[in-house]
Amino acid sequence: MKEWYRRLPKMDACLADTRVEAWIREFGYEQVKDAFARELGEIRKSIQATAEEAVIETGIAALFDAVEKRLKGKFLGLRPVINGTGTLLHTNLGRANFSEDLAKRAMDKASRYSNLEYRLDAGKRGSRYDHIEGLLCALTGAEAAMVVNNNAAAVMLMLAALCEDREVVVSRGELVEIGGSFRIPEVMRLSGAKLMEVGTTNRTRLSDYREATGSETGAYLKVHTSNYQILGFTESTVLDELVVLSRETGVMVLEDQGSGVVTDLSAYGLPREATVQASIRAGVDLVTFSGDKLLGGPQAGFLVGRRELVERCRVHQLNRALRVDKITLALAEETLRLYLHGDRVGEIPLYWMLGRTLEELREAANWISSKLTESLIQNLGLEIRETQGTVGGGSLPGVSFPSLALVVAKGNSAAQEAKLRQGEIPLIARIQQDEIWIDLRTVYPDQWGFVADRLRELEAME
Ligand SMILES: *Cc1c(COP(=O)(O)O)cnc(C)c1O
């Protein structure tokens, strides 16, 4: 067996191989060497375990692939992907996108020193929230505003700062769970507020809130049922009524608005959603919402409303732990600025995508098809078909809109789907009834060529 071990390649020879150069550039010499040492060790182990000579040859043949897999598995890293799912705010794919121009403007401010917490007029310390407060107030009509890392944090901070040890009245129809980790009852418990459930899953009336009100009541909380719908025999209390009750009882009204919609969605053929500004106009005392859902900005959680309440959130100790970074602030500022100009909302990729017509998507489908050979199109059973896209990201449940997909109708769809997502620039597609559906609404024009590349790679599978 000693003789067998000697047939394994030497480390120096491995590291001198041409394939290895690129790995050393990417991961560094020591890491590559370590990966070879481990894989060679694995081969030695299996020689010992099996005492079979054939193990040497198969081990050597698979060595380089195994090293590459080990390195890439250890240093995964973020990679750009092509979203062919048709879900615009795909939580697994990073929710909202930014335009290149916007990202550049933001990074120009965030990558070097800035006046993040410095007042240039006074030459004194300032607040990082000042840079976007004016924008948020202009947009929503609120008196004051601030931002934390995400909406989960905003809700937590709001409850901790304003309702600690107090009862917070919530409808049983609004005890939501978002994304498997944000659950209203859990957030409430962590914040130190006490949950007071009222009504039933499908019906909660104003009288339920009224009857739950007592000397311990800290707030009425409305939570947007962002990712589900309760249909049929339902009744929920509208904000206006709750505000009227609040004026009577002196209990404040808080709202977790969730999606952060500040624009009229009906312009995009979607059902009209209640906006943040509508909540402020209705008289809600403090509203929280996400930055990377329908606002189309960075991951962030905004709090807008009465100055005194925003101030209490700002100075609360928990805020120090939820503080946003300058990159988030810069991206949020640039995104909010676009809303100052009605005609610039289309620069937000979410709204650009929503605004694309079926004709534009058909142009994409034709362009991609034109880059493929007739025989490949035949072999893949490639077709252009109408489909339905969704907004996703826990927004607008049950709402879909027409879209267009390239469909691979022939072949082993599971294997094809895996192949598409393992390409140089991975393409994430949908499997539907044993076919691959590539929705083109979420694919940028500069990615059309890569979609054609990925489809060409499916030929090799036949
Ligand atoms: C999405 C959502 C959250 C969580 O927001 P994140 O920004 O993802 O932390 C909380 N509440 C509601 C109602 C939501 O829709």
Coordinates of C-alpha atoms and ligand atoms in Angstrom, one line a residue:
M1 CA 0.0 0.0 0.0
K2 CA 3.0 2.3 0.6
E3 CA 3.7 1.9 -3.1
W4 CA 0.1 3.1 -3.8
Y5 CA 0.4 6.2 -1.7
R6 CA 3.5 7.1 -3.7
R7 CA 1.4 7.3 -6.8
L8 CA -0.6 10.2 -5.5
P9 CA 0.5 13.6 -6.9
K10 CA 2.9 15.7 -4.9
M11 CA 1.7 18.9 -3.4
D12 CA 4.2 21.0 -5.5
A13 CA 2.9 19.5 -8.7
C14 CA -0.7 20.1 -7.7
L15 CA -0.1 23.8 -6.9
A16 CA 1.8 24.3 -10.1
D17 CA -1.1 23.1 -12.2
T18 CA -2.7 25.7 -14.5
R19 CA -6.2 25.2 -13.1
V20 CA -4.9 26.2 -9.7
E21 CA -3.7 29.7 -10.6
A22 CA -7.1 31.2 -10.6
W23 CA -8.0 29.6 -7.3
I24 CA -4.9 31.0 -5.7
R25 CA -5.8 34.4 -7.0
E26 CA -9.3 34.1 -5.5
F27 CA -8.6 32.3 -2.2
G28 CA -4.9 32.8 -1.4
Y29 CA -2.1 30.3 -1.5
E30 CA -2.5 28.9 2.0
Q31 CA -6.2 28.0 1.6
V32 CA -5.6 26.2 -1.7
K33 CA -2.7 24.2 -0.3
D34 CA -4.8 23.3 2.7
A35 CA -7.6 22.1 0.5
F36 CA -5.3 19.9 -1.5
A37 CA -3.8 18.5 1.7
R38 CA -7.3 17.6 3.0
E39 CA -8.4 16.0 -0.3
L40 CA -5.2 14.0 -0.6
G41 CA -5.8 12.9 3.0
E42 CA -9.3 11.7 2.0
I43 CA -7.8 9.6 -0.8
R44 CA -5.3 8.1 1.6
K45 CA -8.1 7.3 4.0
S46 CA -10.2 5.5 1.4
I47 CA -7.2 3.6 0.2
Q48 CA -6.7 2.4 3.7
A49 CA -10.3 1.7 4.3
T50 CA -10.9 -0.3 1.1
A51 CA -7.5 -1.7 0.3
E52 CA -8.4 -1.4 -3.3
E53 CA -6.0 -0.2 -5.9
A54 CA -8.8 1.3 -8.1
V55 CA -9.4 3.9 -5.4
I56 CA -6.1 5.6 -6.3
E57 CA -7.1 6.2 -9.9
T58 CA -10.6 7.4 -9.2
G59 CA -9.3 9.6 -6.3
I60 CA -6.7 11.2 -8.5
A61 CA -9.2 11.7 -11.3
A62 CA -11.6 13.5 -9.0
L63 CA -9.0 15.4 -7.0
F64 CA -9.1 18.8 -8.7
D65 CA -12.9 18.9 -8.8
A66 CA -13.0 18.0 -5.2
V67 CA -10.5 20.8 -4.3
E68 CA -12.5 23.3 -6.2
K69 CA -15.8 22.2 -4.6
R70 CA -14.1 22.4 -1.2
L71 CA -12.8 25.9 -1.7
K72 CA -16.1 27.2 -3.2
G73 CA -18.1 25.5 -0.5
K74 CA -16.0 27.1 2.2
F75 CA -15.9 30.6 0.7
L76 CA -19.4 30.9 -0.6
G77 CA -19.6 34.7 -1.0
L78 CA -22.4 36.8 -2.5
R79 CA -22.9 36.4 -6.2
P80 CA -25.1 38.2 -8.7
V81 CA -27.9 36.0 -10.0
I82 CA -30.5 36.4 -12.7
N83 CA -34.0 36.3 -11.2
G84 CA -36.2 34.3 -13.6
T85 CA -38.8 33.6 -11.0
G86 CA -41.1 36.6 -11.8
T87 CA -41.2 37.4 -8.1
L88 CA -40.1 41.0 -8.0
L89 CA -39.3 41.3 -4.3
H90 CA -37.8 37.9 -3.8
T91 CA -36.7 37.6 -0.2
N92 CA -34.1 34.8 -0.9
L93 CA -32.7 36.9 -3.8
G94 CA -32.3 40.1 -1.8
R95 CA -35.7 41.8 -2.1
A96 CA -35.5 45.3 -3.7
N97 CA -32.8 46.1 -6.3
F98 CA -31.1 49.5 -6.9
S99 CA -30.2 51.1 -10.2
E100 CA -26.5 51.3 -10.9
D101 CA -26.7 55.1 -11.0
L102 CA -28.4 55.2 -7.6
A103 CA -25.9 52.8 -6.1
K104 CA -23.1 54.9 -7.4
R105 CA -24.5 58.1 -6.0
A106 CA -25.0 56.5 -2.6
M107 CA -21.5 54.9 -2.5
D108 CA -19.9 58.2 -3.5
K109 CA -21.3 59.5 -0.2
A110 CA -20.8 56.4 1.9
S111 CA -17.4 55.1 0.9
R112 CA -15.3 58.0 2.3
Y113 CA -15.8 60.5 5.2
S114 CA -19.1 62.4 5.2
N115 CA -21.1 64.6 7.4
L116 CA -22.9 61.6 8.8
E117 CA -23.0 63.0 12.4
Y118 CA -21.6 66.4 11.8
R119 CA -23.3 69.7 11.2
L120 CA -21.4 71.6 8.6
D121 CA -23.2 74.9 9.4
A122 CA -22.4 74.8 13.1
G123 CA -19.2 72.8 13.1
K124 CA -20.7 70.6 15.7
R125 CA -21.9 67.1 16.3
G126 CA -25.1 66.3 14.4
S127 CA -27.5 63.4 14.1
R128 CA -27.4 60.7 11.3
Y129 CA -31.2 60.8 11.1
D130 CA -31.3 64.4 10.1
H131 CA -30.2 63.5 6.5
I132 CA -33.4 61.7 5.7
E133 CA -35.9 63.0 8.2
G134 CA -36.9 65.9 5.9
L135 CA -37.4 63.5 3.0
L136 CA -39.5 61.1 5.0
C137 CA -41.7 63.9 6.4
A138 CA -42.2 65.5 3.0
L139 CA -43.2 62.1 1.6
T140 CA -45.5 60.9 4.4
G141 CA -46.7 64.2 5.9
A142 CA -45.4 63.1 9.3
E143 CA -44.0 65.5 11.9
A144 CA -40.8 63.5 12.6
A145 CA -39.0 60.4 11.4
M146 CA -36.1 58.1 12.0
V147 CA -34.7 54.8 10.6
V148 CA -33.4 51.5 12.0
N149 CA -32.0 48.3 10.4
N150 CA -35.3 46.8 9.4
N151 CA -39.0 46.9 10.1
A152 CA -38.8 44.1 12.7
A153 CA -36.4 46.4 14.6
A154 CA -38.6 49.4 14.1
V155 CA -41.6 47.6 15.6
M156 CA -39.5 46.3 18.5
L157 CA -38.1 49.7 19.2
M158 CA -41.5 51.4 19.0
L159 CA -43.0 48.9 21.5
A160 CA -40.0 49.0 23.8
A161 CA -39.8 52.8 23.9
L162 CA -43.5 53.5 24.1
C163 CA -45.2 50.6 25.7
E164 CA -42.9 48.8 28.1
D165 CA -44.9 47.0 30.8
R166 CA -48.1 48.4 29.2
E167 CA -50.8 46.4 27.5
V168 CA -50.9 46.7 23.7
V169 CA -54.2 45.8 22.1
V170 CA -54.0 43.8 18.8
S171 CA -56.7 42.1 16.8
R172 CA -56.4 38.3 16.6
G173 CA -56.7 38.7 12.8
E174 CA -53.4 40.6 12.8
L175 CA -51.1 38.4 14.9
V176 CA -48.8 37.9 11.9
E177 CA -45.7 35.9 11.2
I178 CA -43.5 37.3 8.5
G179 CA -40.7 35.3 6.9
G180 CA -40.7 32.6 9.6
S181 CA -38.9 34.7 12.2
F182 CA -40.9 37.9 12.8
R183 CA -43.9 37.0 15.0
I184 CA -45.9 39.8 16.6
P185 CA -46.5 37.9 19.9
E186 CA -42.7 37.2 20.1
V187 CA -41.7 40.7 19.3
M188 CA -44.1 42.0 21.8
R189 CA -42.7 39.8 24.5
L190 CA -39.1 40.7 23.8
S191 CA -40.0 44.4 23.8
G192 CA -41.4 44.2 27.3
A193 CA -44.9 45.2 26.2
K194 CA -47.9 43.0 27.1
L195 CA -50.0 41.6 24.3
M196 CA -53.7 42.0 24.7
E197 CA -55.5 40.0 22.0
V198 CA -59.0 41.0 21.0
G199 CA -61.6 39.8 18.5
T200 CA -61.3 36.6 16.5
T201 CA -59.2 35.6 13.5
N202 CA -61.8 36.8 11.0
R203 CA -63.7 39.5 12.9
T204 CA -62.6 42.3 15.2
R205 CA -64.9 45.2 15.9
L206 CA -64.3 48.6 17.4
S207 CA -66.2 47.5 20.5
D208 CA -63.5 44.8 21.1
Y209 CA -60.9 47.5 21.3
R210 CA -63.1 49.7 23.5
E211 CA -63.8 46.8 26.0
A212 CA -60.1 45.9 26.2
T213 CA -59.2 49.5 27.2
G214 CA -58.2 50.0 30.8
S215 CA -55.7 51.8 33.0
E216 CA -52.9 49.4 31.8
T217 CA -53.5 50.0 28.1
G218 CA -50.5 51.6 26.4
A219 CA -51.5 51.5 22.8
Y220 CA -53.7 50.1 20.0
L221 CA -51.6 48.4 17.4
K222 CA -52.7 47.8 13.9
V223 CA -50.6 45.3 12.0
H224 CA -50.8 45.0 8.2
T225 CA -51.6 41.5 7.2
S226 CA -48.8 41.7 4.6
N227 CA -48.4 38.1 3.5
Y228 CA -51.9 36.6 3.8
Q229 CA -55.5 37.4 3.3
I230 CA -58.5 36.5 5.4
L231 CA -61.4 36.1 3.0
G232 CA -65.1 35.5 3.4
F233 CA -67.0 36.5 6.5
T234 CA -64.6 39.2 7.8
E235 CA -64.6 42.5 9.6
S236 CA -61.7 44.5 10.7
T237 CA -61.6 47.9 12.3
V238 CA -60.5 50.6 10.0
L239 CA -57.8 53.1 11.2
D240 CA -60.2 56.1 11.2
E241 CA -62.5 54.4 13.7
L242 CA -59.5 53.4 15.9
V243 CA -58.3 57.0 15.8
V244 CA -61.7 58.3 16.9
L245 CA -61.7 55.8 19.8
S246 CA -58.1 56.8 20.7
R247 CA -59.2 60.5 21.0
E248 CA -61.9 59.3 23.4
T249 CA -59.8 57.0 25.6
G250 CA -56.4 58.8 25.3
V251 CA -54.7 55.7 24.1
M252 CA -52.3 56.1 21.2
V253 CA -52.6 54.3 17.9
L254 CA -49.5 52.6 16.5
E255 CA -49.3 50.9 13.1
D256 CA -46.9 48.3 11.6
Q257 CA -47.7 49.2 8.0
G258 CA -45.2 46.6 6.7
S259 CA -44.9 47.1 3.0
G260 CA -44.0 50.9 3.0
V261 CA -46.1 51.8 0.0
V262 CA -46.0 55.5 -0.6
T263 CA -47.1 55.6 -4.2
D264 CA -50.3 54.9 -6.1
L265 CA -50.1 51.2 -7.1
S266 CA -53.1 51.5 -9.4
A267 CA -50.9 53.2 -11.9
Y268 CA -49.3 49.8 -12.4
G269 CA -52.5 47.9 -12.7
L270 CA -52.3 46.8 -9.1
P271 CA -55.0 47.1 -6.5
R272 CA -54.7 50.4 -4.5
E273 CA -52.9 49.8 -1.2
A274 CA -53.3 52.0 1.8
T275 CA -50.2 54.3 1.8
V276 CA -48.1 55.4 4.7
Q277 CA -49.2 59.0 4.1
A278 CA -52.9 57.8 4.4
S279 CA -52.1 56.4 7.8
I280 CA -50.5 59.7 8.9
R281 CA -53.5 61.6 7.5
A282 CA -55.9 59.3 9.4
G283 CA -54.2 60.4 12.6
V284 CA -52.0 57.4 13.5
D285 CA -49.5 58.4 16.1
L286 CA -46.5 56.4 14.9
V287 CA -46.2 54.2 11.8
T288 CA -43.4 51.7 11.0
F289 CA -42.6 50.2 7.6
S290 CA -39.9 48.4 5.6
G291 CA -37.3 49.9 3.3
D292 CA -36.9 47.0 0.9
K293 CA -40.4 46.1 0.1
L294 CA -42.7 48.4 -1.9
L295 CA -40.6 51.4 -1.1
G296 CA -37.9 49.8 -3.3
G297 CA -35.0 50.8 -1.1
P298 CA -32.4 49.2 1.2
Q299 CA -33.2 46.9 4.1
A300 CA -34.3 49.4 6.7
G301 CA -37.2 50.1 9.1
F302 CA -38.7 53.6 9.1
L303 CA -40.6 55.2 12.0
V304 CA -42.7 58.2 11.1
G305 CA -45.2 60.1 13.2
R306 CA -45.5 62.5 16.2
R307 CA -42.3 64.2 17.1
E308 CA -42.5 63.4 20.8
L309 CA -42.8 59.7 20.1
V310 CA -40.1 59.6 17.5
E311 CA -37.8 61.3 20.0
R312 CA -38.5 58.7 22.7
C313 CA -37.5 56.0 20.2
R314 CA -34.4 57.9 19.2
V315 CA -33.1 58.2 22.8
H316 CA -34.0 54.6 23.9
Q317 CA -31.0 52.4 24.6
L318 CA -32.2 49.7 22.2
N319 CA -31.8 52.1 19.3
R320 CA -28.0 52.0 19.8
A321 CA -28.1 48.3 18.9
L322 CA -30.4 48.9 15.9
R323 CA -28.6 51.8 14.5
V324 CA -28.3 52.0 10.7
D325 CA -25.0 52.1 8.9
K326 CA -24.0 55.0 6.5
I327 CA -24.5 52.8 3.5
T328 CA -28.1 52.1 4.4
L329 CA -28.6 55.8 5.0
A330 CA -27.1 56.8 1.7
L331 CA -29.2 54.3 -0.2
A332 CA -32.3 55.3 1.6
E333 CA -31.7 59.0 1.0
E334 CA -31.2 58.4 -2.8
T335 CA -34.3 56.2 -3.0
L336 CA -36.5 58.7 -1.1
R337 CA -35.2 61.6 -3.2
L338 CA -36.7 59.9 -6.3
Y339 CA -40.1 60.1 -4.8
L340 CA -39.8 63.9 -4.7
H341 CA -40.1 63.8 -8.5
G342 CA -43.2 61.8 -9.5
D343 CA -41.7 61.0 -12.9
R344 CA -38.5 59.4 -11.4
V345 CA -40.2 56.6 -9.5
G346 CA -39.5 54.5 -12.6
E347 CA -35.8 54.6 -11.7
I348 CA -36.6 52.3 -8.9
P349 CA -36.1 48.8 -10.4
L350 CA -39.3 47.5 -8.7
Y351 CA -41.4 50.1 -10.5
W352 CA -39.5 49.9 -13.7
M353 CA -40.1 46.1 -13.7
L354 CA -43.8 46.6 -12.9
G355 CA -44.1 49.1 -15.7
R356 CA -42.7 46.8 -18.4
T357 CA -45.3 46.0 -21.1
L358 CA -45.9 42.5 -22.5
E359 CA -44.6 43.8 -25.8
E360 CA -41.3 44.7 -24.1
L361 CA -41.1 41.3 -22.5
R362 CA -41.9 39.7 -25.9
E363 CA -39.0 41.6 -27.4
A364 CA -36.8 40.0 -24.7
A365 CA -38.1 36.6 -25.4
N366 CA -37.5 37.0 -29.2
W367 CA -34.0 38.4 -28.7
I368 CA -33.0 35.5 -26.5
S369 CA -34.5 32.9 -28.9
S370 CA -32.7 34.5 -31.8
K371 CA -29.4 33.7 -30.1
L372 CA -30.2 30.0 -30.0
T373 CA -30.0 27.5 -32.9
E374 CA -33.2 26.1 -34.3
S375 CA -32.2 22.6 -33.2
L376 CA -31.6 23.7 -29.6
I377 CA -35.1 25.4 -29.6
Q378 CA -36.5 22.1 -30.9
N379 CA -34.7 19.9 -28.4
L380 CA -35.7 22.0 -25.4
G381 CA -39.2 22.5 -26.7
L382 CA -38.7 26.2 -26.1
E383 CA -41.8 28.3 -26.1
I384 CA -42.9 31.8 -25.3
R385 CA -45.9 31.7 -23.0
E386 CA -48.0 34.2 -20.9
T387 CA -47.8 33.7 -17.2
Q388 CA -48.5 35.6 -13.9
G389 CA -45.9 37.4 -11.9
T390 CA -46.2 38.4 -8.2
V391 CA -44.6 41.2 -6.1
G392 CA -43.6 38.8 -3.3
G393 CA -41.4 39.8 -0.3
G394 CA -44.4 39.5 1.9
S395 CA -46.3 42.2 0.0
L396 CA -49.6 42.1 -1.8
P397 CA -50.7 38.5 -1.2
G398 CA -53.1 37.1 -3.8
V399 CA -52.2 39.8 -6.3
S400 CA -50.7 38.8 -9.6
F401 CA -50.2 40.5 -13.0
P402 CA -49.6 39.3 -16.5
S403 CA -46.1 38.5 -17.5
L404 CA -44.2 36.5 -20.1
A405 CA -42.0 33.5 -19.8
L406 CA -39.6 31.4 -21.8
V407 CA -40.6 27.8 -21.2
V408 CA -38.4 24.8 -21.5
A409 CA -41.0 22.1 -22.1
K410 CA -38.8 19.1 -22.9
G411 CA -36.2 17.3 -20.8
N412 CA -35.6 16.5 -17.1
S413 CA -36.8 19.8 -15.5
A414 CA -35.2 19.1 -12.1
A415 CA -31.8 18.5 -13.7
Q416 CA -32.2 21.5 -16.0
E417 CA -33.2 23.8 -13.2
A418 CA -30.1 22.8 -11.2
K419 CA -27.9 23.3 -14.3
L420 CA -29.3 26.8 -14.8
R421 CA -28.5 27.8 -11.3
Q422 CA -24.9 26.4 -11.4
G423 CA -23.8 28.5 -14.4
E424 CA -21.2 31.3 -14.4
I425 CA -24.0 33.8 -13.6
P426 CA -26.7 31.6 -12.0
L427 CA -30.2 31.7 -13.5
I428 CA -32.9 31.0 -10.9
A429 CA -36.0 29.7 -12.7
R430 CA -39.4 28.3 -11.7
I431 CA -40.4 24.7 -12.1
Q432 CA -44.1 24.5 -13.0
Q433 CA -45.8 21.2 -14.0
D434 CA -42.4 19.6 -14.9
E435 CA -41.4 22.5 -17.1
I436 CA -38.9 25.3 -16.6
W437 CA -40.4 28.7 -16.6
I438 CA -38.1 31.8 -17.0
D439 CA -40.2 34.8 -16.3
L440 CA -38.7 37.8 -18.2
R441 CA -40.2 40.6 -16.2
T442 CA -37.4 40.3 -13.5
V443 CA -34.6 39.9 -16.1
Y444 CA -32.7 43.0 -17.0
P445 CA -31.9 43.6 -20.7
D446 CA -28.1 43.3 -20.0
Q447 CA -28.8 39.8 -18.7
W448 CA -30.6 38.5 -21.8
G449 CA -27.3 37.3 -23.2
F450 CA -26.6 35.3 -20.1
V451 CA -30.0 33.7 -20.2
A452 CA -29.1 32.5 -23.8
D453 CA -25.8 31.2 -22.5
R454 CA -27.5 29.2 -19.7
L455 CA -30.0 27.8 -22.2
R456 CA -27.2 26.8 -24.5
E457 CA -25.6 24.9 -21.6
L458 CA -28.7 22.7 -21.3
E459 CA -27.8 21.3 -24.8
A460 CA -24.8 19.5 -23.4
M461 CA -27.2 17.6 -21.1
E462 CA -29.1 15.8 -23.8
Ligands
LIG1 C1 -42.3 42.7 6.3 C2 -43.0 43.0 7.5 C3 -42.3 43.0 8.7 C4 -40.8 42.8 8.8 O1 -40.1 43.7 8.1 P1 -38.6 43.6 7.8 O2 -38.2 44.9 7.2 O3 -38.4 42.4 6.9 O4 -37.9 43.4 9.1 C5 -43.0 43.3 9.9 N1 -44.3 43.6 9.8 C6 -45.0 43.6 8.7 C7 -46.5 43.8 8.7 C8 -44.4 43.3 7.5 O5 -45.1 43.2 6.4

